[in-house]
Coordinates of C-alpha atoms in Angstrom, one line a residue:
Chain A
M1435 CA -27.5 -2.0 24.7
T1436 CA -27.6 -0.9 28.3
G1437 CA -26.1 2.5 29.5
S1438 CA -23.0 1.0 31.1
L1439 CA -22.2 -1.3 28.1
A1440 CA -22.6 1.7 25.7
L1441 CA -20.3 3.7 27.8
T1442 CA -17.8 0.9 28.0
V1443 CA -17.8 0.6 24.2
V1444 CA -17.2 4.4 23.8
L1445 CA -14.4 4.2 26.4
N1446 CA -12.9 1.3 24.4
G1447 CA -13.2 3.5 21.4
L1448 CA -11.4 6.3 23.1
T1449 CA -8.6 4.1 24.3
L1450 CA -8.2 2.7 20.8
A1451 CA -8.3 6.3 19.5
A1452 CA -5.4 7.3 22.0
L1453 CA -3.3 4.5 20.6
Y1454 CA -4.1 5.5 17.0
F1455 CA -3.4 9.2 17.8
L1456 CA 0.2 8.4 19.3
V1457 CA 1.1 6.4 16.1
A1458 CA -0.6 8.6 13.5
C1459 CA 0.5 12.0 14.8
G1460 CA 4.1 11.0 14.1
F1461 CA 3.1 10.1 10.5
S1462 CA 1.2 13.3 10.2
L1463 CA 4.1 15.5 11.5
I1464 CA 6.6 13.8 9.0
F1465 CA 4.2 14.3 6.2
G1466 CA 3.4 17.8 7.2
L1467 CA 7.0 19.0 7.0
M1468 CA 8.7 16.7 4.4
R1469 CA 5.7 15.7 2.2
T1470 CA 7.1 12.2 2.9
V1471 CA 4.6 9.4 3.0
N1472 CA 6.2 7.0 5.3
M1473 CA 5.0 3.6 4.3
A1474 CA 7.4 2.2 6.9
H1475 CA 5.5 3.9 9.6
G1476 CA 4.0 0.6 10.8
S1477 CA 7.5 -0.9 10.8
L1478 CA 8.6 1.8 13.1
Y1479 CA 5.7 0.7 15.5
L1480 CA 7.0 -2.9 15.3
I1481 CA 10.5 -1.9 15.9
G1482 CA 9.5 0.0 19.0
A1483 CA 7.5 -2.8 20.3
Y1484 CA 10.1 -5.6 19.6
V1485 CA 13.2 -3.7 20.6
G1486 CA 11.3 -2.5 23.7
Y1487 CA 10.2 -6.1 24.5
A1488 CA 13.9 -7.4 24.1
V1489 CA 14.9 -4.9 26.8
F1490 CA 11.9 -5.4 28.9
E1491 CA 11.9 -9.2 29.1
P1492 CA 15.1 -9.9 31.0
L1493 CA 14.6 -7.1 33.3
Y1494 CA 10.9 -8.2 34.1
D1495 CA 12.3 -11.9 34.8
Q1496 CA 14.7 -10.3 37.5
D1497 CA 11.5 -8.5 39.0
V1498 CA 13.0 -5.0 38.4
W1499 CA 10.1 -2.4 39.0
W1500 CA 11.4 -0.2 36.2
A1501 CA 11.4 -3.0 33.5
W1502 CA 8.5 -1.5 31.7
Y1503 CA 9.8 2.0 31.7
A1504 CA 13.1 0.7 30.3
G1505 CA 11.2 -1.1 27.7
I1506 CA 9.5 2.3 26.8
A1507 CA 12.8 4.1 26.6
A1508 CA 14.4 1.4 24.5
G1509 CA 11.5 1.2 22.1
V1510 CA 11.2 4.9 21.6
A1511 CA 15.0 5.3 21.2
A1512 CA 15.3 2.4 18.6
A1513 CA 12.4 3.7 16.5
A1514 CA 13.8 7.2 16.6
V1515 CA 17.2 6.1 15.6
F1516 CA 15.8 4.0 12.8
G1517 CA 13.7 6.9 11.5
V1518 CA 16.7 9.2 11.7
A1519 CA 18.9 6.6 9.8
M1520 CA 16.1 6.4 7.0
Q1521 CA 16.0 10.1 6.6
A1522 CA 19.6 10.6 6.6
V1523 CA 20.8 7.7 4.3
L1524 CA 17.8 7.3 2.1
L1525 CA 15.1 9.9 2.1
G1526 CA 17.0 13.1 2.6
W1527 CA 18.7 13.4 -0.7
M1528 CA 15.4 12.7 -2.7
Q1529 CA 13.5 15.5 -1.0
G1530 CA 10.5 16.5 -3.2
Q1531 CA 10.3 13.2 -5.1
E1532 CA 7.2 12.1 -3.2
L1533 CA 6.4 8.9 -5.1
R1534 CA 10.0 7.7 -5.1
Q1535 CA 10.2 8.3 -1.3
A1536 CA 7.0 6.3 -0.8
L1537 CA 8.5 3.4 -2.9
V1538 CA 11.7 3.5 -1.0
T1539 CA 9.9 3.3 2.4
I1540 CA 7.8 0.5 1.1
G1541 CA 11.1 -1.4 0.2
I1542 CA 12.3 -0.6 3.8
S1543 CA 9.1 -1.9 5.3
I1544 CA 9.3 -5.1 3.4
I1545 CA 12.9 -5.7 4.6
V1546 CA 12.2 -4.7 8.3
A1547 CA 9.2 -7.0 8.6
D1548 CA 11.2 -9.9 7.3
Q1549 CA 14.2 -9.2 9.5
L1550 CA 12.1 -8.8 12.6
L1551 CA 10.5 -12.1 11.7
A1552 CA 14.0 -13.6 11.4
V1553 CA 15.1 -12.2 14.8
F1554 CA 11.9 -12.5 16.8
G1555 CA 10.1 -15.2 15.2
G1556 CA 6.3 -15.4 14.6
T1557 CA 5.1 -15.8 18.2
S1558 CA 3.2 -12.8 19.6
R1559 CA 4.4 -10.9 22.6
Q1560 CA 2.9 -8.8 25.2
F1561 CA 4.4 -6.4 27.8
F1562 CA 3.0 -6.5 31.4
A1563 CA 2.3 -3.1 32.7
P1564 CA 3.9 -2.1 36.1
D1565 CA 1.7 -2.6 39.2
A1566 CA 0.9 1.2 39.5
I1567 CA -1.1 1.0 36.2
F1568 CA -2.2 -2.6 36.3
G1569 CA -5.5 -3.9 37.4
S1570 CA -8.8 -2.1 37.1
T1571 CA -10.4 1.1 38.4
E1572 CA -14.0 1.7 39.5
L1573 CA -15.7 4.2 37.3
P1574 CA -19.2 5.7 37.6
I1575 CA -21.9 4.0 35.3
A1576 CA -19.3 2.0 33.4
G1577 CA -18.2 -0.1 36.4
R1578 CA -14.7 -1.6 36.6
Y1579 CA -12.4 -0.6 33.8
P1580 CA -8.8 -1.6 33.1
T1581 CA -6.5 1.1 34.5
F1582 CA -3.9 0.8 31.9
R1583 CA -6.5 1.8 29.2
L1584 CA -7.3 5.0 31.1
F1585 CA -3.5 5.5 31.3
Q1586 CA -3.2 5.1 27.6
I1587 CA -5.8 7.9 27.2
G1588 CA -3.7 10.1 29.7
V1589 CA -0.5 9.5 27.6
A1590 CA -2.1 10.5 24.4
V1591 CA -3.5 13.7 26.0
M1592 CA -0.1 14.5 27.4
V1593 CA 1.6 13.8 24.1
G1594 CA -0.9 15.9 22.3
L1595 CA -0.3 18.9 24.8
A1596 CA 3.4 18.5 24.6
L1597 CA 3.3 18.5 20.8
W1598 CA 1.1 21.5 20.8
L1599 CA 3.4 23.4 23.2
L1600 CA 6.4 22.3 21.0
L1601 CA 4.9 23.5 17.9
A1602 CA 3.4 26.7 19.2
R1603 CA 5.9 27.8 21.9
T1604 CA 9.4 26.7 21.0
R1605 CA 12.0 27.8 18.5
L1606 CA 12.0 24.3 16.8
G1607 CA 8.3 24.4 16.6
L1608 CA 8.4 27.8 14.9
M1609 CA 10.8 26.4 12.3
I1610 CA 8.7 23.3 11.7
R1611 CA 5.7 25.4 11.2
A1612 CA 7.5 27.7 8.9
G1613 CA 8.9 24.7 7.0
V1614 CA 5.4 23.3 6.6
D1615 CA 4.3 26.5 5.0
D1616 CA 7.4 27.4 2.7
R1617 CA 10.4 25.0 2.9
A1618 CA 12.4 27.0 0.3
M1619 CA 11.9 30.3 2.1
L1620 CA 13.0 28.8 5.5
T1621 CA 16.2 27.5 3.8
A1622 CA 16.7 31.0 2.4
L1623 CA 16.5 32.5 5.9
G1624 CA 19.6 30.4 7.0
V1625 CA 17.8 27.6 8.8
N1626 CA 19.4 24.2 8.4
V1627 CA 16.3 22.5 7.2
P1628 CA 17.8 19.1 6.6
L1629 CA 18.7 19.1 10.4
V1630 CA 15.1 20.2 11.3
S1631 CA 14.0 17.4 9.1
L1632 CA 16.0 14.9 11.0
A1633 CA 14.7 16.2 14.3
V1634 CA 11.1 15.9 13.0
F1635 CA 11.8 12.4 11.8
A1636 CA 13.2 11.4 15.1
L1637 CA 10.1 12.8 16.9
G1638 CA 7.7 11.2 14.5
A1639 CA 9.5 7.8 14.6
G1640 CA 9.9 7.9 18.3
L1641 CA 6.2 8.4 18.7
A1642 CA 5.6 5.4 16.6
G1643 CA 7.9 3.5 18.8
L1644 CA 6.1 4.8 22.0
G1645 CA 2.8 3.7 20.4
G1646 CA 4.5 0.3 19.7
V1647 CA 5.3 -0.2 23.4
I1648 CA 2.0 1.1 24.6
G1649 CA 0.0 -0.9 22.1
A1650 CA 1.9 -4.0 22.7
T1651 CA 1.1 -3.7 26.5
A1652 CA -2.6 -3.2 25.7
Q1653 CA -2.8 -6.1 23.3
P1654 CA -0.2 -8.5 22.0
V1655 CA 2.1 -7.5 19.2
A1656 CA 2.9 -9.9 16.3
Q1657 CA 3.9 -9.9 12.8
G1658 CA 1.4 -8.3 10.4
V1659 CA 0.4 -5.5 13.0
D1660 CA 2.7 -3.1 11.0
A1661 CA 0.0 -3.3 8.0
R1662 CA -2.8 -2.6 10.5
F1663 CA -1.0 0.5 12.0
L1664 CA 0.2 1.9 8.7
L1665 CA -3.5 1.6 7.4
T1666 CA -4.7 3.3 10.6
S1667 CA -2.2 6.0 10.3
L1668 CA -3.3 6.6 6.6
V1669 CA -7.0 6.6 7.5
V1670 CA -6.6 8.8 10.5
V1671 CA -4.6 11.5 8.7
I1672 CA -6.7 11.4 5.7
V1673 CA -9.9 11.9 7.7
G1674 CA -8.3 14.5 10.1
G1675 CA -6.2 16.4 7.6
M1676 CA -2.5 15.9 6.7
G1677 CA 0.0 17.5 8.8
S1678 CA -2.5 18.9 11.4
I1679 CA -2.1 17.6 15.1
P1680 CA -5.6 18.6 16.1
G1681 CA -6.9 17.1 12.9
T1682 CA -5.1 13.9 13.7
A1683 CA -6.7 13.9 17.2
I1684 CA -10.2 14.2 15.6
G1685 CA -9.4 11.6 13.0
A1686 CA -8.2 9.2 15.6
I1687 CA -11.3 9.7 17.8
L1688 CA -13.7 9.3 14.9
V1689 CA -11.9 6.2 13.6
G1690 CA -11.3 4.5 17.1
V1691 CA -14.9 5.0 18.3
A1692 CA -16.4 4.1 14.9
E1693 CA -14.3 0.9 14.9
Q1694 CA -15.4 -0.1 18.5
V1695 CA -19.1 0.8 18.0
G1696 CA -19.1 -1.0 14.7
Q1697 CA -17.6 -4.1 16.2
A1698 CA -20.3 -3.9 19.0
L1699 CA -23.2 -3.6 16.6
F1700 CA -22.2 -5.5 13.5
P1701 CA -19.0 -7.4 14.1
T1702 CA -18.0 -8.7 10.8
Y1703 CA -18.9 -5.6 8.8
S1704 CA -17.3 -3.1 11.2
V1705 CA -14.5 -2.2 8.7
I1706 CA -17.0 -0.8 6.2
L1707 CA -18.0 2.0 8.8
T1708 CA -14.4 3.1 9.0
F1709 CA -14.2 3.4 5.2
A1710 CA -17.6 5.0 4.9
I1711 CA -16.2 7.8 7.1
M1712 CA -13.2 8.2 5.0
A1713 CA -15.1 8.2 1.7
A1714 CA -17.6 10.8 3.1
V1715 CA -14.8 13.1 4.3
L1716 CA -13.1 12.7 1.0
A1717 CA -16.3 13.6 -1.0
L1718 CA -17.0 16.7 1.2
R1719 CA -13.5 17.9 2.2
P1720 CA -10.7 16.1 0.2
Q1721 CA -8.0 17.7 2.3
G1722 CA -9.4 16.2 5.6
I1723 CA -11.4 17.8 8.4
L1724 CA -8.7 20.3 9.6
G1725 CA -6.4 19.9 6.5
R1726 CA -5.5 22.9 4.4
P1727 CA -5.8 22.6 0.7
A1728 CA -2.7 21.2 -0.9
Chain B
M176 CA 9.2 6.2 -26.1
T177 CA 10.8 8.1 -28.9
P178 CA 9.3 8.2 -32.3
G179 CA 11.9 5.7 -33.5
T180 CA 10.8 2.9 -31.2
A181 CA 7.1 3.6 -31.9
R182 CA 7.6 2.2 -35.4
W183 CA 9.1 -0.9 -34.1
A184 CA 6.5 -1.4 -31.2
L185 CA 4.0 -3.4 -33.3
P186 CA 6.5 -5.8 -34.9
A187 CA 8.4 -6.2 -31.7
S188 CA 5.2 -7.0 -29.8
L189 CA 4.0 -9.5 -32.4
A190 CA 7.5 -11.2 -32.3
L191 CA 7.4 -11.4 -28.5
L192 CA 3.9 -12.9 -28.7
A193 CA 5.2 -15.5 -31.2
V194 CA 8.1 -16.4 -29.0
L195 CA 5.9 -16.7 -25.9
A196 CA 3.4 -18.7 -27.8
L197 CA 6.2 -21.3 -29.1
L198 CA 8.2 -21.4 -25.9
P199 CA 6.2 -23.9 -24.1
L200 CA 7.1 -26.4 -26.7
A201 CA 10.8 -26.1 -25.8
I202 CA 10.7 -25.6 -22.0
P203 CA 9.6 -27.9 -19.2
A204 CA 5.9 -27.7 -18.1
F205 CA 6.9 -26.4 -14.8
W206 CA 8.4 -23.3 -16.4
T207 CA 5.3 -22.9 -18.6
A208 CA 2.8 -22.9 -15.8
N209 CA 4.7 -21.7 -12.6
I210 CA 7.1 -19.2 -14.2
L211 CA 5.7 -17.8 -17.5
G212 CA 2.1 -18.5 -16.9
R213 CA 2.1 -17.1 -13.3
A214 CA 4.0 -14.1 -14.4
I215 CA 1.4 -13.4 -17.2
V216 CA -1.6 -13.5 -14.9
Y217 CA 0.1 -11.3 -12.2
G218 CA 1.5 -9.2 -15.0
I219 CA -2.2 -8.5 -16.3
V220 CA -2.9 -7.0 -12.8
A221 CA 0.4 -5.1 -12.7
M222 CA -0.5 -3.8 -16.2
S223 CA -3.8 -2.2 -14.9
L224 CA -1.5 -0.3 -12.6
T225 CA 1.0 0.6 -15.2
F226 CA -1.8 1.8 -17.5
L227 CA -3.1 4.1 -14.9
A228 CA 0.2 5.3 -13.9
T229 CA 1.7 5.8 -17.3
Y230 CA -1.3 7.4 -19.1
G231 CA -3.0 8.9 -16.3
G232 CA -0.3 9.7 -13.6
F233 CA -2.4 7.9 -11.1
V234 CA -0.5 5.3 -9.0
S235 CA -3.3 3.1 -7.7
L236 CA -2.4 0.6 -5.0
A237 CA -6.0 -0.8 -5.0
Q238 CA -5.5 -2.9 -8.2
M239 CA -4.9 -6.3 -6.5
M240 CA -7.9 -5.7 -4.3
I241 CA -9.9 -5.0 -7.5
A242 CA -8.5 -8.1 -9.1
G243 CA -9.6 -10.0 -6.0
T244 CA -13.1 -8.6 -6.3
A245 CA -13.4 -10.4 -9.6
G246 CA -11.8 -13.5 -8.3
Y247 CA -14.1 -13.6 -5.2
A248 CA -17.2 -13.0 -7.3
V249 CA -16.4 -15.9 -9.5
A250 CA -15.5 -18.1 -6.5
I251 CA -18.7 -17.2 -4.8
L252 CA -20.8 -18.1 -7.9
V253 CA -19.3 -21.2 -9.5
P254 CA -20.2 -24.8 -8.8
G255 CA -17.7 -27.0 -7.0
A256 CA -16.1 -24.2 -4.9
V257 CA -15.5 -25.1 -1.2
P258 CA -17.3 -23.8 0.6
S259 CA -20.1 -23.2 -1.8
I260 CA -21.4 -19.7 -1.0
L261 CA -24.1 -19.2 -3.7
G262 CA -22.8 -21.9 -6.2
G263 CA -24.4 -23.4 -9.3
V264 CA -23.8 -20.5 -11.7
P265 CA -21.9 -21.7 -14.8
Y266 CA -18.5 -20.2 -15.6
A267 CA -19.8 -18.8 -18.8
L268 CA -22.0 -16.4 -16.6
A269 CA -19.7 -16.3 -13.5
I270 CA -16.7 -14.9 -15.4
P271 CA -18.6 -11.9 -17.0
T272 CA -20.1 -11.3 -13.6
G273 CA -16.7 -11.2 -12.0
L274 CA -15.4 -8.7 -14.8
L275 CA -18.5 -6.6 -14.1
A276 CA -17.8 -6.7 -10.4
A277 CA -14.2 -5.6 -10.8
T278 CA -15.2 -2.8 -13.3
A279 CA -17.8 -1.5 -10.9
M280 CA -15.1 -1.7 -8.0
G281 CA -12.7 0.2 -10.3
L282 CA -15.3 2.8 -10.9
L283 CA -16.0 3.1 -7.3
V284 CA -12.3 3.5 -6.3
G285 CA -12.0 6.1 -9.0
L286 CA -15.0 7.9 -7.8
I287 CA -13.9 7.9 -4.1
S288 CA -10.5 9.1 -5.0
V289 CA -11.5 11.6 -7.8
R290 CA -10.6 14.7 -6.0
T291 CA -7.2 13.7 -4.9
Q292 CA -3.8 13.8 -6.7
G293 CA -0.3 12.2 -6.5
I294 CA 0.8 10.9 -3.2
Y295 CA -2.7 11.4 -1.7
L296 CA -4.2 9.2 -4.3
L297 CA -1.6 6.5 -3.4
M298 CA -2.6 6.7 0.3
I299 CA -6.2 6.5 -0.4
T300 CA -6.1 3.6 -2.8
L301 CA -3.9 1.7 -0.5
S302 CA -6.2 2.2 2.4
L303 CA -9.1 1.1 0.3
G304 CA -7.2 -2.0 -0.8
V305 CA -6.2 -3.0 2.7
G306 CA -9.6 -2.1 4.1
V307 CA -11.3 -4.6 1.7
H308 CA -8.7 -7.2 2.6
L309 CA -9.5 -6.7 6.3
F310 CA -13.2 -6.8 5.5
V311 CA -13.1 -10.2 3.5
Q312 CA -10.8 -11.7 6.4
A313 CA -13.4 -10.8 8.9
N314 CA -16.6 -11.8 7.0
I315 CA -17.5 -15.5 7.1
A316 CA -20.9 -15.2 5.5
W317 CA -19.9 -14.2 2.0
F318 CA -16.1 -14.7 1.8
N319 CA -15.5 -17.5 4.4
G320 CA -13.1 -15.4 6.3
Y321 CA -9.5 -16.2 6.9
E322 CA -9.8 -19.5 5.0
G323 CA -11.1 -18.1 1.8
I324 CA -12.9 -20.1 -0.9
R325 CA -10.9 -23.2 -2.4
N326 CA -11.3 -25.6 -5.3
V327 CA -12.1 -22.9 -7.9
V328 CA -10.8 -25.0 -10.7
G329 CA -11.8 -23.0 -13.8
P330 CA -13.9 -23.8 -16.8
E331 CA -13.4 -26.5 -19.3
I332 CA -12.1 -25.1 -22.6
L333 CA -12.8 -27.1 -25.8
G334 CA -13.5 -30.1 -23.5
L335 CA -10.1 -29.8 -21.7
P336 CA -9.7 -29.1 -18.1
F337 CA -8.4 -25.6 -17.2
R338 CA -5.8 -27.2 -14.9
D339 CA -4.0 -28.6 -18.1
T340 CA -0.7 -26.7 -18.2
F341 CA -1.3 -25.6 -21.9
V342 CA -4.8 -24.8 -21.6
F343 CA -4.0 -22.5 -18.6
Y344 CA -1.1 -21.0 -20.3
Y345 CA -2.5 -20.3 -23.7
T346 CA -5.6 -18.8 -22.1
A347 CA -3.6 -16.5 -20.0
L348 CA -1.3 -15.5 -22.9
A349 CA -4.4 -14.9 -25.2
T350 CA -6.0 -12.7 -22.6
A351 CA -2.9 -10.8 -21.8
A352 CA -2.3 -10.2 -25.5
L353 CA -5.8 -8.9 -26.0
L354 CA -5.7 -6.7 -23.0
Y355 CA -2.3 -5.4 -23.9
A356 CA -3.8 -4.6 -27.4
L357 CA -6.7 -2.9 -25.8
V358 CA -4.4 -0.6 -23.8
L359 CA -2.3 0.3 -26.7
Y360 CA -5.4 1.0 -28.8
L361 CA -7.2 3.0 -26.1
V362 CA -4.4 5.4 -25.6
R363 CA -4.6 6.5 -29.2
T364 CA -8.3 7.2 -29.1
P365 CA -9.6 10.6 -28.0
F366 CA -10.3 9.2 -24.6
G367 CA -6.7 8.0 -24.3
L368 CA -5.4 11.3 -25.5
A369 CA -7.6 13.3 -23.2
L370 CA -6.3 11.0 -20.3
Q371 CA -2.7 11.7 -21.1
A372 CA -3.5 15.4 -21.4
L373 CA -5.0 15.3 -17.9
R374 CA -1.9 13.7 -16.7
D375 CA 0.3 16.5 -18.1
N376 CA -2.0 19.5 -17.3
P377 CA -5.3 18.8 -15.6
R378 CA -6.3 22.4 -15.2
R379 CA -5.9 23.1 -19.0
V380 CA -7.8 20.0 -19.9
S381 CA -10.6 21.2 -17.8
A382 CA -10.4 24.7 -19.2
L383 CA -10.7 23.2 -22.7
G384 CA -14.1 21.9 -21.7
Y385 CA -13.3 18.2 -21.0
D386 CA -15.0 16.6 -18.1
A387 CA -11.8 15.7 -16.1
P388 CA -13.4 13.7 -13.3
L389 CA -15.4 11.7 -15.8
H390 CA -12.3 10.8 -17.8
R391 CA -10.5 9.8 -14.5
I392 CA -13.3 7.6 -13.2
A393 CA -13.6 5.9 -16.7
A394 CA -9.9 5.2 -16.6
F395 CA -10.3 3.5 -13.2
G396 CA -13.1 1.5 -14.7
V397 CA -11.0 0.3 -17.6
A398 CA -8.2 -0.5 -15.1
G399 CA -10.6 -2.3 -13.1
F400 CA -11.7 -4.5 -16.0
I401 CA -8.1 -5.3 -16.8
A402 CA -7.3 -6.1 -13.1
G403 CA -10.5 -8.2 -12.9
A404 CA -9.4 -10.5 -16.0
G405 CA -6.1 -10.9 -14.2
G406 CA -7.8 -11.6 -10.9
I407 CA -9.9 -14.3 -12.3
L408 CA -6.9 -15.9 -13.9
V409 CA -5.0 -15.6 -10.6
T410 CA -7.9 -17.3 -8.8
F411 CA -7.8 -20.3 -11.3
Y412 CA -4.1 -20.5 -11.1
N413 CA -4.3 -20.6 -7.2
I414 CA -7.4 -22.9 -7.4
G415 CA -9.2 -20.5 -5.0
I416 CA -8.9 -17.3 -3.4
S417 CA -8.1 -16.1 0.3
P418 CA -7.7 -12.8 2.0
G419 CA -3.8 -13.1 1.6
T420 CA -4.3 -13.0 -2.2
I421 CA -5.4 -9.3 -1.8
G422 CA -3.6 -8.3 1.4
L423 CA -0.8 -5.7 1.8
G424 CA 1.9 -8.1 0.8
A425 CA 0.1 -9.0 -2.5
T426 CA -0.6 -5.3 -3.3
V427 CA 3.0 -4.4 -2.7
N428 CA 4.1 -7.2 -4.9
I429 CA 2.0 -5.8 -7.8
L430 CA 3.7 -2.4 -7.2
V431 CA 7.0 -4.0 -7.1
M432 CA 6.4 -5.8 -10.5
S433 CA 5.1 -2.4 -12.1
V434 CA 8.1 -0.5 -10.8
I435 CA 10.8 -3.1 -11.5
G436 CA 9.5 -3.3 -15.0
G437 CA 9.1 0.4 -15.5
L438 CA 6.1 2.8 -15.4
G439 CA 6.3 4.1 -18.8
H440 CA 4.9 1.4 -21.0
P441 CA 2.4 -1.4 -20.5
V442 CA 5.0 -4.0 -21.4
G443 CA 7.0 -3.1 -18.3
A444 CA 4.4 -4.7 -16.2
F445 CA 5.1 -8.1 -17.8
I446 CA 8.9 -7.6 -17.7
G447 CA 8.6 -6.8 -14.0
A448 CA 6.3 -9.8 -13.3
V449 CA 8.8 -12.3 -15.0
I450 CA 11.7 -10.8 -13.0
F451 CA 9.6 -10.9 -10.0
T452 CA 8.5 -14.5 -10.4
L453 CA 12.0 -15.6 -11.2
F454 CA 13.0 -14.2 -7.9
D455 CA 10.1 -15.6 -6.1
T456 CA 11.0 -19.0 -7.4
F457 CA 14.7 -19.1 -7.2
A458 CA 15.6 -16.7 -4.4
A459 CA 15.4 -19.7 -2.0
D460 CA 18.5 -21.1 -3.8
L461 CA 20.3 -17.8 -4.0
Y462 CA 20.0 -16.7 -0.4
D463 CA 18.4 -18.1 2.8
R464 CA 15.2 -20.0 2.1
D465 CA 13.1 -18.2 4.6
R466 CA 14.4 -14.7 4.0
F467 CA 13.1 -14.4 0.6
N468 CA 11.3 -11.2 1.4
T469 CA 14.4 -9.5 2.5
L470 CA 15.9 -10.2 -0.9
V471 CA 12.9 -8.8 -2.7
G472 CA 13.0 -5.8 -0.5
V473 CA 16.7 -5.2 -1.1
V474 CA 16.2 -5.6 -5.0
F475 CA 13.2 -3.4 -5.0
L476 CA 15.1 -0.7 -2.9
A477 CA 18.1 -0.9 -5.2
I478 CA 15.9 -0.5 -8.5
V479 CA 14.0 2.4 -7.0
L480 CA 17.3 4.1 -6.0
A481 CA 19.3 3.3 -9.1
S482 CA 16.6 3.6 -11.8
P483 CA 13.3 4.8 -10.7
D484 CA 11.9 4.1 -14.2
G485 CA 12.8 0.4 -13.7
V486 CA 14.2 -2.0 -16.3
L487 CA 12.6 -0.1 -19.2
G488 CA 14.4 3.1 -18.1
M489 CA 17.7 1.4 -17.8
A490 CA 17.3 0.0 -21.3
R491 CA 16.4 3.3 -22.7
R492 CA 19.4 5.1 -21.0
L493 CA 21.7 2.2 -22.2
R494 CA 20.4 2.6 -25.8
D495 CA 20.7 6.4 -25.7
A496 CA 24.2 6.0 -24.5
L497 CA 25.1 3.5 -27.2
A498 CA 23.2 4.9 -30.1
P499 CA 24.9 7.6 -32.4
R500 CA 23.1 10.8 -31.8
P501 CA 21.1 12.1 -34.7
Q502 CA 21.8 15.8 -35.2
G503 CA 19.2 18.3 -34.3
R504 CA 16.1 16.0 -34.9
A505 CA 13.0 16.9 -32.9
D506 CA 14.9 17.4 -29.7
G507 CA 12.1 19.2 -28.2
I508 CA 9.7 16.3 -28.5
A509 CA 12.3 13.8 -27.3
T510 CA 13.0 15.7 -24.1
S511 CA 9.5 16.4 -23.3
R512 CA 8.6 12.8 -23.9
A513 CA 11.6 11.6 -21.7
A514 CA 10.4 13.9 -18.9
S515 CA 7.0 12.6 -18.9
A516 CA 8.1 8.9 -19.2
G517 CA 9.9 9.2 -16.0
P518 CA 8.4 8.4 -12.5
P519 CA 4.9 9.9 -12.4
A520 CA 6.0 11.8 -9.3
S521 CA 7.6 14.4 -11.6
G522 CA 4.2 15.5 -13.1
N523 CA 1.8 15.3 -10.3
G524 CA 3.4 16.6 -7.1
A525 CA 0.7 17.4 -4.6

């Protein structure tokens, strides 16, 4: 493998990691505060992508320059609203019953996948990025590289920083961190924990929706993608540590780069590499790289 | 299960078996093969999950993948499969190999997940299941990728082809009955008792000197064997195996069966499988033909919301409501049993 090819593979891995991070950090956030394993997280990704596309397409046909940004806003909003509805209607009142919550979200994911198939059909769809981030950029050593993929990394870094600021510097972040540590105590202090839970669900689901639109710009979205992103979210947070945002970033980079390197070196066996990493982490640190013991 | 029902468990099971053995004489062949037969073979796989969840508190979502391991092993080995991967190994040898492969895969899943509990275990087994699914879908050399391996017709039994409705049905029924008996026997052995103790209080079991990880891994091995038997029958039923057989949808279907029936007794798996199969077959007539999955999702959601311990739990509550209450009889045992027979989440929160 030549140097430039190797660098391209690593860059591909990082762009994939950026997408995985966007999707998985919402999963991790929700799990961290509410101990809810959101098996419908892949469905939120699909909702973001499809609803975003439904808004994007007519605007794009009219050649409006902000079509893509409107798609992002619609996708994020749709996923966030759906996530809040899930938490408010179904999950909120069975707080603490982890397995039951997981089963409920599985039921939701079955219904959502089927209804999206009914509404949007089985054909795959892809967003067209706006001109500013379309085309390719000249990089040292690696050569020409798609601009959108670099943009993807930028978005992930920005989201990561924003999340860190939110958690470390704001009152909401303070409440979320306190809730992760001791939910009962936070309630006793007079904080409206169900409301904080709704906010976290909106945030986590919105991030999945954002991932959906960005992911559907980088590569086409179709039915069945929800399973892939649910799996990825699971593996990333298992490797990185549940509920930890830096852990999710490390997990996403490990999994994304391993996937791309694996596909370059031994194409049909690359999945095994991902799971070897997961098994190794579980054997040495069951709580994940940056996770705290349960 | 209260002591009162334990006394009736054996006669009831035998009566059910007799009914199932005689039923094909009275119903059309379609019902025998495609409703009852299919429910039994998938019910075996679901029972492997019910066994783990009921007696160990382990909700493993890798069971369909483990079943598929056996199915793929047999499909790779037997003659007549299209495409022929290794081929030429007689069924008499291929089937034990498949069971061995599934048991080994079960042990491996148990080993990988040995230090995790409850909801973490669910996530890890799910990702292992979906991971293997993606792997066989991508790999052409061994698993023929997306297409899978077709024309795995099954062995001849007493000179009759396996495709014969009755040969298939009675083989599946006999296998299910044996494995069901195996589970009921096993949970009364010291191993089974230690497993249940592990579910209720793992630290105490370890403190008493039991090797907790070893018991866990062994339980996954047993469940792997059961799932493997189911997986081989599923492969014969479908006349082949493809990645879709072990995908996320199939994994969730097995969970749906177990939960609908009720995680609390192995018979729940078969009750759930029959209900699921009836839905699968007739939902098209009840609702929009293409929107079958929405109906399944809604029914599943309704059951999880209304009765987390499934049909068995509903039946239990109904009976408790109707039966005259015996005064002051072993109430402590009854309540503690009722608590542990509920959804496993109650006992093993993370």
